[in-house]
Amino acid sequence: MTAPHVIGIDAGPHIATLRAADQVLHRLADVLPLPAGAFACTHRVRPPGERPGLALSLAVPAAAAEAILDGLGTVAGPAGLRFGTEAGAGAALAAAEHTGRDGGRAVYFPGGAELPGRLTVGELLAGTAIDAAEVLGGAPADPDTVLITRSHVRPEWVAGRLLLRLIPALGGTYVPFETPDPHPCCGAGHD
């Protein structure tokens, strides 16, 4: 199996929330388009000497890398995104996290687009690139328990595996820990 080509993208200061970063990845996925087997992730980064921010990463099959890079070259500048030699340290951190599979929140991942609103944890693990699901606190999720996706599933790369964190919900079900419509905790405009 050939390793994917990972591209770090500097989201710039105008992308300040995870919701905004998700929207950028959705636009990129529509414009490029992302090939089967691709991953698109957000990363909270803090390059040395810089303010914390968000960066993006794409991991695409090596055979599709040239076409994706060409497409990025067309849309990145007008969108305020930088990659390759033009990118800042945040893009390099995002690419390193993604390559090492020890950081990054997956917005696109194999099997993610086809997820129904309800399925068991076992079906989720069998039909997507998600390697594990755990209940908040670290206990493994019961594979027979129903997961209500709320059309918003954002697993994270942790220690080499794509992990989805869940919380118990009504009726003995689970929901993803990350909510689809986060509300600012203090009105400060962050999520």
Coordinates of N, CA and C in Angstrom, one line a residue:
M1 N 0.8 -1.2 0.0 CA 0.0 0.0 0.0 C 0.9 1.2 0.0
T2 N 0.7 2.1 -0.9 CA 1.4 3.4 -1.0 C 0.9 4.4 0.0
A3 N 1.9 5.0 0.6 CA 1.5 6.1 1.6 C 0.9 7.2 0.9
P4 N -0.1 7.9 1.6 CA -0.8 9.0 0.9 C 0.1 10.2 0.9
H5 N -0.2 11.1 0.0 CA 0.5 12.4 -0.1 C -0.2 13.4 0.8
V6 N 0.5 13.9 1.8 CA -0.1 14.8 2.8 C 0.3 16.3 2.4
I7 N -0.7 17.1 2.4 CA -0.5 18.6 2.0 C -1.0 19.4 3.2
G8 N -0.1 20.2 3.8 CA -0.5 21.1 4.8 C -0.9 22.5 4.2
I9 N -1.9 23.1 4.8 CA -2.5 24.3 4.2 C -2.6 25.3 5.4
D10 N -2.1 26.5 5.2 CA -2.2 27.6 6.1 C -3.5 28.3 5.9
A11 N -4.4 28.2 6.9 CA -5.7 28.8 6.7 C -5.8 30.3 6.9
G12 N -4.7 30.9 7.4 CA -4.7 32.3 7.5 C -5.5 32.8 8.7
P13 N -5.3 34.1 9.1 CA -6.0 34.6 10.3 C -7.5 34.8 10.1
H14 N -8.0 34.8 8.9 CA -9.5 35.0 8.7 C -10.3 33.7 9.0
I15 N -9.6 32.5 9.1 CA -10.3 31.3 9.5 C -10.0 31.1 11.0
A16 N -10.9 31.5 11.8 CA -10.7 31.5 13.3 C -11.4 30.5 14.0
T17 N -12.4 29.8 13.4 CA -13.2 28.8 14.1 C -13.2 27.5 13.4
L18 N -13.5 26.4 14.1 CA -13.6 25.1 13.5 C -14.7 25.1 12.4
R19 N -15.8 25.8 12.7 CA -16.9 25.8 11.7 C -16.4 26.5 10.4
A20 N -15.7 27.6 10.5 CA -15.2 28.2 9.3 C -14.2 27.3 8.6
A21 N -13.3 26.6 9.3 CA -12.4 25.7 8.7 C -13.1 24.6 8.0
D22 N -14.2 24.0 8.6 CA -15.0 23.0 8.0 C -15.6 23.5 6.7
Q23 N -16.0 24.8 6.7 CA -16.6 25.3 5.4 C -15.6 25.4 4.3
V24 N -14.4 25.8 4.7 CA -13.3 25.9 3.7 C -13.0 24.5 3.1
L25 N -13.0 23.5 4.0 CA -12.7 22.1 3.5 C -13.9 21.6 2.6
H26 N -15.1 22.0 3.0 CA -16.2 21.6 2.1 C -16.1 22.2 0.8
R27 N -15.7 23.5 0.7 CA -15.6 24.2 -0.6 C -14.4 23.5 -1.4
L28 N -13.3 23.3 -0.7 CA -12.2 22.6 -1.4 C -12.6 21.2 -2.0
A29 N -13.3 20.5 -1.2 CA -13.8 19.2 -1.6 C -14.7 19.2 -2.8
D30 N -15.5 20.3 -2.9 CA -16.4 20.5 -4.0 C -15.6 20.9 -5.3
V31 N -14.6 21.8 -5.1 CA -13.9 22.4 -6.2 C -12.9 21.5 -6.8
L32 N -12.1 20.7 -5.9 CA -11.0 20.0 -6.4 C -11.3 18.8 -7.3
P33 N -12.2 18.0 -7.2 CA -12.8 17.4 -6.0 C -11.9 16.4 -5.3
L34 N -12.1 16.1 -4.1 CA -11.3 15.1 -3.4 C -11.6 13.7 -3.9
P35 N -10.5 12.9 -4.1 CA -10.7 11.6 -4.7 C -11.1 10.6 -3.6
A36 N -11.6 9.4 -4.0 CA -11.9 8.4 -3.0 C -10.7 8.1 -2.2
G37 N -10.9 7.8 -0.9 CA -9.7 7.5 0.0 C -9.1 8.7 0.6
A38 N -9.5 9.9 0.3 CA -8.9 11.1 0.8 C -9.4 11.4 2.2
F39 N -8.5 12.1 2.9 CA -8.8 12.7 4.2 C -8.6 14.2 4.2
A40 N -9.5 14.9 4.9 CA -9.3 16.4 5.0 C -9.5 16.7 6.5
C41 N -8.5 17.4 7.1 CA -8.6 17.6 8.5 C -8.3 19.0 8.9
T42 N -8.8 19.4 10.1 CA -8.5 20.7 10.7 C -7.5 20.4 11.8
H43 N -6.7 21.4 12.1 CA -5.6 21.3 13.1 C -5.6 22.6 13.9
R44 N -5.6 22.5 15.2 CA -5.3 23.7 16.0 C -3.8 23.7 16.2
V45 N -3.1 24.7 15.8 CA -1.7 24.8 15.8 C -1.2 26.0 16.5
R46 N 0.0 25.9 17.0 CA 0.7 27.1 17.6 C 2.2 27.0 17.2
P47 N 2.5 27.6 16.0 CA 3.9 27.6 15.6 C 4.7 28.5 16.6
P48 N 6.0 28.1 16.8 CA 6.8 28.9 17.7 C 6.8 30.4 17.3
G49 N 6.6 31.2 18.4 CA 6.6 32.6 18.1 C 5.4 33.2 17.5
E50 N 4.4 32.4 17.2 CA 3.2 32.9 16.6 C 2.0 32.6 17.4
R51 N 0.9 33.3 17.1 CA -0.4 33.1 17.8 C -1.0 31.7 17.5
P52 N -1.7 31.2 18.3 CA -2.4 29.9 18.0 C -3.4 30.2 16.8
G53 N -3.6 29.2 16.0 CA -4.5 29.3 14.9 C -4.9 28.0 14.3
L54 N -5.5 28.0 13.2 CA -6.0 26.8 12.5 C -5.3 26.6 11.2
A55 N -5.0 25.3 11.0 CA -4.4 24.9 9.7 C -5.2 23.7 9.2
L56 N -5.0 23.4 8.0 CA -5.7 22.3 7.3 C -4.7 21.3 6.8
S57 N -5.2 20.1 6.6 CA -4.4 19.1 5.9 C -5.3 18.2 5.0
L58 N -4.7 17.9 3.9 CA -5.3 16.9 2.9 C -4.4 15.7 2.8
A59 N -4.9 14.5 2.9 CA -4.1 13.3 2.6 C -4.8 12.7 1.4
V60 N -4.1 12.6 0.3 CA -4.7 12.0 -0.9 C -3.9 10.9 -1.4
P61 N -4.5 9.9 -2.2 CA -3.7 8.9 -2.8 C -2.6 9.5 -3.6
A62 N -1.4 8.9 -3.6 CA -0.3 9.5 -4.3 C -0.6 9.7 -5.8
A63 N -1.4 8.8 -6.4 CA -1.7 9.0 -7.8 C -2.5 10.2 -8.1
A64 N -3.2 10.8 -7.1 CA -4.0 11.9 -7.3 C -3.4 13.2 -6.9
A65 N -2.2 13.1 -6.3 CA -1.5 14.3 -5.7 C -1.3 15.4 -6.6
E66 N -0.8 15.1 -7.8 CA -0.5 16.2 -8.8 C -1.7 17.0 -9.2
A67 N -2.8 16.3 -9.4 CA -4.1 17.0 -9.8 C -4.6 17.8 -8.6
I68 N -4.5 17.3 -7.4 CA -5.0 18.1 -6.2 C -4.1 19.3 -6.1
L69 N -2.8 19.2 -6.2 CA -1.9 20.3 -6.1 C -2.2 21.4 -7.1
D70 N -2.4 20.9 -8.4 CA -2.8 21.8 -9.4 C -4.1 22.6 -9.1
G71 N -5.1 21.8 -8.6 CA -6.4 22.4 -8.2 C -6.2 23.4 -7.1
L72 N -5.4 23.1 -6.1 CA -5.1 24.0 -5.0 C -4.5 25.3 -5.5
G73 N -3.6 25.1 -6.5 CA -2.9 26.3 -7.0 C -3.9 27.3 -7.6
T74 N -5.0 26.8 -8.1 CA -6.0 27.7 -8.8 C -6.9 28.3 -7.7
V75 N -7.2 27.6 -6.6 CA -8.2 28.2 -5.7 C -7.6 28.8 -4.4
A76 N -6.4 28.4 -4.1 CA -5.8 28.8 -2.8 C -5.7 30.3 -2.6
G77 N -5.0 31.0 -3.6 CA -4.8 32.4 -3.4 C -6.0 33.2 -3.2
P78 N -7.0 33.1 -4.1 CA -8.3 33.8 -3.9 C -9.0 33.5 -2.6
A79 N -8.8 32.3 -2.1 CA -9.4 31.9 -0.9 C -8.6 32.3 0.4
G80 N -7.4 32.9 0.2 CA -6.6 33.3 1.3 C -5.9 32.2 1.9
L81 N -5.7 31.1 1.2 CA -5.0 29.9 1.7 C -3.6 29.8 1.1
R82 N -2.7 29.3 1.9 CA -1.3 29.1 1.4 C -0.9 27.7 1.6
F83 N -0.1 27.1 0.7 CA 0.4 25.7 0.8 C 1.7 25.7 0.1
G84 N 2.4 24.6 0.3 CA 3.7 24.4 -0.4 C 4.7 25.4 0.2
T85 N 5.6 25.9 -0.7 CA 6.6 26.8 -0.2 C 6.1 28.2 0.3
E86 N 4.8 28.5 -0.1 CA 4.2 29.7 0.4 C 3.6 29.6 1.8
A87 N 3.4 28.4 2.3 CA 2.7 28.2 3.5 C 3.6 28.5 4.7
G88 N 2.9 28.9 5.8 CA 3.6 29.2 7.0 C 3.9 27.9 7.9
A89 N 4.4 28.2 9.1 CA 4.8 27.1 9.9 C 3.5 26.2 10.4
G90 N 2.4 26.9 10.4 CA 1.2 26.1 10.8 C 0.8 25.0 9.8
A91 N 1.0 25.3 8.5 CA 0.8 24.2 7.5 C 1.8 23.1 7.7
A92 N 3.0 23.4 8.0 CA 4.0 22.3 8.3 C 3.6 21.5 9.5
L93 N 3.2 22.2 10.6 CA 2.7 21.4 11.8 C 1.5 20.5 11.4
A94 N 0.6 21.0 10.7 CA -0.6 20.2 10.3 C -0.2 19.0 9.5
A95 N 0.7 19.2 8.5 CA 1.1 18.1 7.7 C 1.9 17.1 8.5
A96 N 2.7 17.5 9.5 CA 3.4 16.6 10.3 C 2.5 15.8 11.2
E97 N 1.5 16.5 11.8 CA 0.5 15.8 12.6 C -0.2 14.7 11.8
H98 N -0.7 15.1 10.6 CA -1.5 14.2 9.8 C -0.6 13.0 9.4
T99 N 0.6 13.3 8.9 CA 1.5 12.2 8.5 C 1.8 11.3 9.6
G100 N 2.0 11.8 10.8 CA 2.2 10.9 12.0 C 1.0 10.3 12.6
R101 N -0.2 10.8 12.1 CA -1.5 10.3 12.6 C -1.6 10.5 14.1
D102 N -1.1 11.7 14.6 CA -1.2 12.0 16.0 C -1.8 13.4 16.2
G103 N -2.6 13.8 15.3 CA -3.3 15.1 15.4 C -4.1 15.4 14.2
G104 N -5.2 16.1 14.4 CA -6.1 16.4 13.3 C -7.5 15.9 13.5
R105 N -8.4 16.7 13.1 CA -9.8 16.4 13.3 C -10.4 16.2 11.9
A106 N -10.8 15.0 11.6 CA -11.2 14.6 10.2 C -12.6 15.2 9.9
V107 N -12.7 16.0 8.8 CA -13.9 16.5 8.3 C -14.4 15.5 7.1
Y108 N -13.4 15.1 6.3 CA -13.6 14.1 5.3 C -12.8 12.9 5.6
F109 N -13.4 11.7 5.4 CA -12.6 10.5 5.6 C -13.4 9.4 4.9
P110 N -12.7 8.3 4.5 CA -13.4 7.3 3.7 C -14.6 6.7 4.5
G111 N -15.7 6.7 3.8 CA -17.0 6.2 4.4 C -17.8 7.3 5.1
G112 N -17.2 8.4 5.4 CA -17.9 9.5 6.2 C -19.1 10.1 5.5
A113 N -19.0 10.3 4.2 CA -20.0 10.9 3.4 C -21.3 10.1 3.3
E114 N -21.1 8.8 3.5 CA -22.3 7.9 3.3 C -23.0 7.5 4.6
L115 N -22.6 8.1 5.7 CA -23.1 7.8 7.0 C -24.6 8.1 7.1
P116 N -25.4 7.2 7.6 CA -26.8 7.5 7.8 C -27.0 8.2 9.2
G117 N -28.2 8.7 9.5 CA -28.4 9.3 10.8 C -28.4 8.4 12.0
R118 N -28.6 7.1 11.8 CA -28.6 6.1 12.8 C -27.9 4.9 12.3
L119 N -27.0 4.4 13.1 CA -26.3 3.1 12.9 C -25.7 2.6 14.1
T120 N -25.3 1.4 14.2 CA -24.6 0.9 15.4 C -23.1 1.3 15.3
V121 N -22.5 1.3 16.5 CA -21.1 1.6 16.5 C -20.3 0.6 15.7
G122 N -20.7 -0.6 15.7 CA -20.1 -1.7 14.9 C -20.2 -1.4 13.4
E123 N -21.4 -1.0 13.0 CA -21.5 -0.6 11.6 C -20.7 0.6 11.2
L124 N -20.5 1.6 12.1 CA -19.7 2.7 11.9 C -18.2 2.3 11.6
L125 N -17.7 1.4 12.5 CA -16.4 1.0 12.4 C -16.1 0.1 11.2
A126 N -17.1 -0.7 10.8 CA -16.9 -1.6 9.7 C -17.0 -0.8 8.4
G127 N -17.8 0.3 8.3 CA -18.0 1.0 7.1 C -17.3 2.2 6.8
T128 N -16.4 2.6 7.8 CA -15.6 3.9 7.6 C -14.2 3.6 7.9
A129 N -13.4 4.7 7.8 CA -12.0 4.6 8.2 C -11.8 4.8 9.7
I130 N -12.8 5.0 10.4 CA -12.7 5.2 11.9 C -12.2 3.9 12.5
D131 N -11.2 3.9 13.2 CA -10.6 2.7 13.8 C -11.2 2.4 15.2
A132 N -11.6 3.4 15.9 CA -12.1 3.1 17.3 C -13.1 4.2 17.7
A133 N -14.0 3.8 18.6 CA -15.0 4.7 19.2 C -14.9 4.5 20.7
E134 N -14.8 5.6 21.4 CA -14.8 5.5 22.9 C -15.7 6.5 23.5
V135 N -16.3 6.1 24.6 CA -17.2 7.0 25.4 C -16.3 8.0 26.1
L136 N -16.7 9.2 26.2 CA -16.0 10.2 27.0 C -15.5 9.6 28.3
G137 N -14.2 9.7 28.5 CA -13.6 9.1 29.7 C -12.7 7.9 29.3
G138 N -12.9 7.4 28.1 CA -11.9 6.4 27.6 C -12.5 5.0 27.5
A139 N -13.7 4.7 27.9 CA -14.2 3.4 27.8 C -14.6 3.1 26.4
P140 N -14.2 1.9 25.9 CA -14.6 1.5 24.5 C -16.2 1.6 24.4
A141 N -16.6 2.0 23.2 CA -18.1 2.1 23.0 C -18.6 0.7 22.6
D142 N -19.8 0.4 23.1 CA -20.4 -0.9 22.8 C -20.7 -1.0 21.3
P143 N -20.2 -2.0 20.6 CA -20.4 -2.0 19.2 C -21.9 -2.2 18.8
D144 N -22.7 -2.7 19.7 CA -24.1 -3.0 19.4 C -25.0 -1.8 19.7
T145 N -24.5 -0.7 20.3 CA -25.3 0.4 20.7 C -25.5 1.4 19.5
V146 N -26.7 1.9 19.3 CA -27.0 2.8 18.2 C -26.3 4.2 18.4
L147 N -25.8 4.7 17.4 CA -25.2 6.0 17.3 C -26.1 6.9 16.5
I148 N -26.4 8.1 17.0 CA -27.2 9.1 16.3 C -26.2 10.1 15.8
T149 N -25.9 10.1 14.5 CA -24.8 10.9 14.0 C -25.1 12.4 14.0
R150 N -26.3 12.8 13.9 CA -26.7 14.3 13.7 C -26.0 14.9 12.5
S151 N -25.6 14.0 11.5 CA -24.9 14.4 10.3 C -23.7 15.2 10.6
H152 N -23.0 14.9 11.7 CA -21.8 15.6 12.1 C -20.9 14.7 12.9
V153 N -20.0 14.0 12.1 CA -19.1 13.0 12.7 C -17.7 13.5 12.5
R154 N -16.9 13.9 13.5 CA -15.6 14.4 13.4 C -14.6 13.6 14.3
P155 N -14.1 12.5 13.8 CA -13.1 11.7 14.5 C -11.8 12.5 14.5
E156 N -10.9 12.1 15.4 CA -9.6 12.7 15.5 C -8.5 11.7 15.4
W157 N -7.3 12.1 14.8 CA -6.2 11.2 14.8 C -5.5 11.2 16.2
V158 N -5.5 10.1 16.8 CA -4.9 10.0 18.2 C -4.0 8.7 18.2
A159 N -2.7 8.9 18.4 CA -1.8 7.7 18.6 C -1.9 6.7 17.4
G160 N -2.0 7.3 16.2 CA -2.0 6.4 15.0 C -3.3 5.8 14.6
R161 N -4.4 6.2 15.3 CA -5.7 5.6 14.9 C -6.7 6.8 14.8
L162 N -7.7 6.6 14.0 CA -8.8 7.6 13.8 C -9.9 7.2 14.9
L163 N -10.0 8.1 15.9 CA -10.8 7.9 17.0 C -12.0 8.8 17.1
L164 N -13.2 8.2 17.3 CA -14.4 9.0 17.5 C -14.8 9.0 18.9
R165 N -14.9 10.2 19.6 CA -15.3 10.3 21.0 C -16.9 10.4 21.0
L166 N -17.5 9.7 21.9 CA -19.0 9.7 22.0 C -19.4 10.1 23.4
I167 N -20.7 10.4 23.5 CA -21.3 10.6 24.8 C -22.6 9.9 24.8
P168 N -23.0 9.4 26.0 CA -24.3 8.7 26.1 C -25.4 9.7 25.8
A169 N -26.5 9.2 25.2 CA -27.7 10.1 24.9 C -28.9 9.3 25.3
L170 N -30.1 10.0 25.2 CA -31.3 9.4 25.6 C -31.6 8.1 24.9
G171 N -32.3 7.2 25.6 CA -32.7 6.0 25.0 C -31.6 5.0 24.9
G172 N -30.5 5.1 25.6 CA -29.4 4.2 25.6 C -28.6 4.3 24.3
T173 N -28.6 5.4 23.6 CA -27.8 5.6 22.4 C -26.6 6.4 22.7
Y174 N -25.8 6.7 21.7 CA -24.6 7.6 21.7 C -24.8 8.7 20.7
V175 N -24.2 9.8 20.9 CA -24.0 10.9 19.9 C -22.5 11.2 19.9
P176 N -22.0 11.8 18.8 CA -20.7 12.3 18.8 C -20.5 13.4 19.9
F177 N -19.3 13.4 20.5 CA -19.1 14.4 21.5 C -19.1 15.8 20.9
E178 N -18.6 16.0 19.7 CA -18.6 17.3 19.1 C -20.0 17.6 18.5
T179 N -20.6 18.7 18.9 CA -21.9 19.1 18.4 C -21.9 19.7 17.1
P180 N -22.9 19.6 16.3 CA -22.9 20.2 14.9 C -23.1 21.7 14.9
D181 N -23.6 22.2 16.0 CA -23.8 23.7 16.1 C -23.4 24.3 17.4
P182 N -22.1 24.3 17.6 CA -21.6 24.8 18.9 C -21.9 26.2 19.2
H183 N -22.2 26.5 20.4 CA -22.6 27.9 20.8 C -21.4 28.4 21.6
P184 N -21.0 29.7 21.4 CA -19.9 30.2 22.2 C -20.3 30.2 23.7
C185 N -19.3 29.8 24.4 CA -19.5 29.7 25.9 C -19.6 31.0 26.6
C186 N -19.0 32.0 26.0 CA -18.9 33.3 26.7 C -19.2 34.5 25.8
G187 N -19.6 34.2 24.6 CA -19.8 35.3 23.6 C -18.5 35.8 23.0
A188 N -17.4 35.1 23.2 CA -16.1 35.6 22.7 C -15.9 35.3 21.2
G189 N -16.9 34.6 20.6 CA -16.7 34.3 19.1 C -15.8 33.1 18.8
H190 N -15.6 32.2 19.7 CA -14.8 31.0 19.5 C -15.7 29.8 19.6
D191 N -15.2 28.7 19.1 CA -16.0 27.4 19.2 C -15.2 26.3 19.8

